[in-house]
Tab-separated table of C-alpha atoms in Angstrom:
chain	number	residue	atom	x	y	z
K	1	MET	CA	8.200	-26.210	14.950
K	2	SER	CA	6.215	-23.098	15.778
K	3	SER	CA	3.199	-22.863	18.019
K	4	ILE	CA	0.243	-20.517	18.105
K	5	ALA	CA	0.699	-17.498	20.346
K	6	GLY	CA	-2.607	-15.815	19.580
K	7	ILE	CA	-5.799	-15.983	17.576
K	8	GLY	CA	-8.115	-13.111	16.740
K	9	THR	CA	-11.327	-12.846	14.796
K	10	ASP	CA	-13.711	-10.065	13.874
K	11	LEU	CA	-17.117	-9.970	12.219
K	12	LEU	CA	-18.428	-6.656	10.939
K	13	ARG	CA	-21.589	-5.430	9.244
K	14	VAL	CA	-20.737	-3.536	6.049
K	15	ASP	CA	-23.513	-0.996	6.622
K	16	ARG	CA	-21.706	0.167	9.775
K	17	ILE	CA	-18.684	1.163	7.686
K	18	ALA	CA	-20.901	2.631	4.931
K	19	ARG	CA	-22.567	4.916	7.503
K	20	ILE	CA	-19.180	6.061	8.814
K	21	VAL	CA	-17.979	6.783	5.268
K	22	ASP	CA	-21.172	8.730	4.562
K	23	ARG	CA	-20.616	10.811	7.708
K	24	HIS	CA	-16.835	11.296	7.589
K	25	GLY	CA	-15.799	10.639	3.980
K	26	ASP	CA	-12.079	10.281	3.298
K	27	ARG	CA	-11.126	11.169	6.884
K	28	PHE	CA	-12.165	7.692	8.007
K	29	ALA	CA	-10.011	5.979	5.365
K	30	GLN	CA	-7.053	8.208	6.250
K	31	ARG	CA	-7.417	7.305	9.931
K	32	ILE	CA	-7.796	3.547	9.422
K	33	LEU	CA	-5.540	2.821	6.444
K	34	GLY	CA	-1.784	3.026	6.022
K	35	ALA	CA	-0.289	4.828	3.021
K	36	ASP	CA	-0.160	1.779	0.723
K	37	GLU	CA	-3.690	0.756	1.680
K	38	GLN	CA	-4.942	4.279	0.963
K	39	THR	CA	-3.607	4.016	-2.596
K	40	VAL	CA	-5.423	0.713	-3.166
K	41	HIS	CA	-8.591	2.040	-1.545
K	42	ALA	CA	-8.634	5.159	-3.733
K	43	ARG	CA	-8.354	3.041	-6.907
K	44	ARG	CA	-11.127	0.677	-5.833
K	45	ALA	CA	-13.445	3.433	-4.635
K	46	ALA	CA	-12.963	5.359	-7.889
K	47	ARG	CA	-14.060	2.323	-9.908
K	48	ASP	CA	-16.989	1.501	-7.624
K	49	PRO	CA	-17.793	3.198	-4.288
K	50	ARG	CA	-19.173	-0.099	-2.927
K	51	ARG	CA	-15.801	-1.792	-3.541
K	52	GLY	CA	-14.176	1.027	-1.591
K	53	VAL	CA	-16.501	0.416	1.364
K	54	LEU	CA	-15.827	-3.348	1.263
K	55	TYR	CA	-12.080	-2.694	1.176
K	56	LEU	CA	-12.363	-0.452	4.249
K	57	ALA	CA	-14.555	-2.978	6.039
K	58	THR	CA	-12.248	-5.948	5.425
K	59	ARG	CA	-9.165	-3.988	6.499
K	60	PHE	CA	-10.920	-2.689	9.610
K	61	ALA	CA	-11.967	-6.236	10.564
K	62	ALA	CA	-8.497	-7.652	9.887
K	63	LYS	CA	-6.833	-4.991	12.030
K	64	GLU	CA	-9.313	-5.644	14.850
K	65	ALA	CA	-8.592	-9.386	14.587
K	66	PHE	CA	-4.838	-8.728	14.592
K	67	SER	CA	-5.089	-6.506	17.669
K	68	LYS	CA	-6.959	-9.291	19.471
K	69	ALA	CA	-4.439	-11.946	18.409
K	70	ILE	CA	-1.545	-9.951	19.881
K	71	GLY	CA	-3.518	-9.101	23.018
K	72	LEU	CA	-3.307	-5.314	22.776
K	73	GLY	CA	-6.581	-4.156	21.351
K	74	ILE	CA	-6.156	-0.701	19.887
K	75	HIS	CA	-3.621	0.489	22.466
K	76	MET	CA	-0.064	1.661	21.919
K	77	PRO	CA	2.033	0.667	20.157
K	78	MET	CA	-0.900	-0.678	18.109
K	79	THR	CA	-2.402	1.970	15.858
K	80	TRP	CA	-4.541	1.529	12.759
K	81	SER	CA	-1.988	2.857	10.285
K	82	ARG	CA	0.934	0.810	11.654
K	83	VAL	CA	-0.810	-2.367	10.438
K	84	GLN	CA	-1.406	-2.721	6.733
K	85	ILE	CA	-3.160	-5.651	5.114
K	86	LEU	CA	-1.835	-5.835	1.569
K	87	ASN	CA	-2.322	-8.468	-1.082
K	88	ARG	CA	0.589	-10.471	-2.429
K	89	ARG	CA	0.994	-10.739	-6.180
K	90	GLY	CA	-1.197	-13.864	-6.194
K	91	GLY	CA	-3.938	-12.114	-4.213
K	92	ALA	CA	-3.452	-13.622	-0.744
K	93	PRO	CA	-3.515	-10.995	2.019
K	94	GLU	CA	-0.539	-10.494	4.298
K	95	ILE	CA	0.174	-8.320	7.305
K	96	HIS	CA	2.774	-5.548	7.110
K	97	LEU	CA	3.813	-3.738	10.305
K	98	SER	CA	5.734	-0.504	10.757
K	99	GLY	CA	7.209	1.806	13.370
K	100	PRO	CA	7.135	1.006	17.085
K	101	LEU	CA	4.517	-1.701	16.537
K	102	LYS	CA	6.867	-3.667	14.266
K	103	ASP	CA	9.655	-3.489	16.866
K	104	TRP	CA	7.291	-4.494	19.681
K	105	TYR	CA	5.815	-7.351	17.618
K	106	ASP	CA	9.156	-8.710	16.368
K	107	ALA	CA	10.425	-9.028	19.949
K	108	ARG	CA	7.419	-11.171	20.933
K	109	PHE	CA	5.968	-13.067	17.983
K	110	GLY	CA	6.765	-14.986	14.820
K	111	ALA	CA	4.780	-15.045	11.602
K	112	ALA	CA	1.246	-13.651	11.403
K	113	HIS	CA	-1.391	-15.104	9.078
K	114	VAL	CA	-4.606	-13.367	8.000
K	115	SER	CA	-7.709	-14.506	6.174
K	116	MET	CA	-10.591	-12.230	5.197
K	117	THR	CA	-13.928	-12.783	3.524
K	118	ASP	CA	-16.765	-10.530	2.480
K	119	GLU	CA	-20.394	-10.836	1.505
K	120	SER	CA	-22.747	-8.049	0.530
K	121	ASP	CA	-23.692	-7.291	4.141
K	122	VAL	CA	-20.900	-8.672	6.325
K	123	VAL	CA	-17.126	-9.130	6.412
K	124	ALA	CA	-15.017	-11.387	8.594
K	125	ALA	CA	-11.325	-11.652	9.382
K	126	PHE	CA	-9.276	-14.275	11.172
K	127	VAL	CA	-5.661	-13.842	12.328
K	128	VAL	CA	-3.262	-16.430	13.729
K	129	VAL	CA	-0.003	-15.260	15.291
K	130	GLU	CA	2.850	-17.701	15.805
K	131	SER	CA	5.188	-17.800	18.775
K	132	LEU	CA	8.795	-16.888	18.298
K	133	SER	CA	10.677	-20.017	17.299
K	134	SER	CA	13.427	-21.008	19.703
K	135	GLN	CA	16.810	-21.014	18.033
């Protein structure tokens, strides 16, 4: 039986992200998103710029929530692009880690679970990180 090692949440106003996108354009997406997320973002933004902003906002919030759940904030080895929030085939989001963050995380924690929601003006994310199971 696993136990909870950490919980993180984040609430974010969409207009905050929209203003950043207006000011910095694609540079913001490239800084915040991993390679796979950038591909999804580009498709969504091409269809509807608002969907692109919502995608950025939900991913930003989920990464903030994840960083809180693991107790690091945005400090090494935690970086924006080393955490990707990608949807499974059925649509549920899941956390994918890479590089030094994955190694650091795997030595300390078990499964991570993420939930995100968005409205026209706000997004929210909630992350639960399990303890390593004793074997």
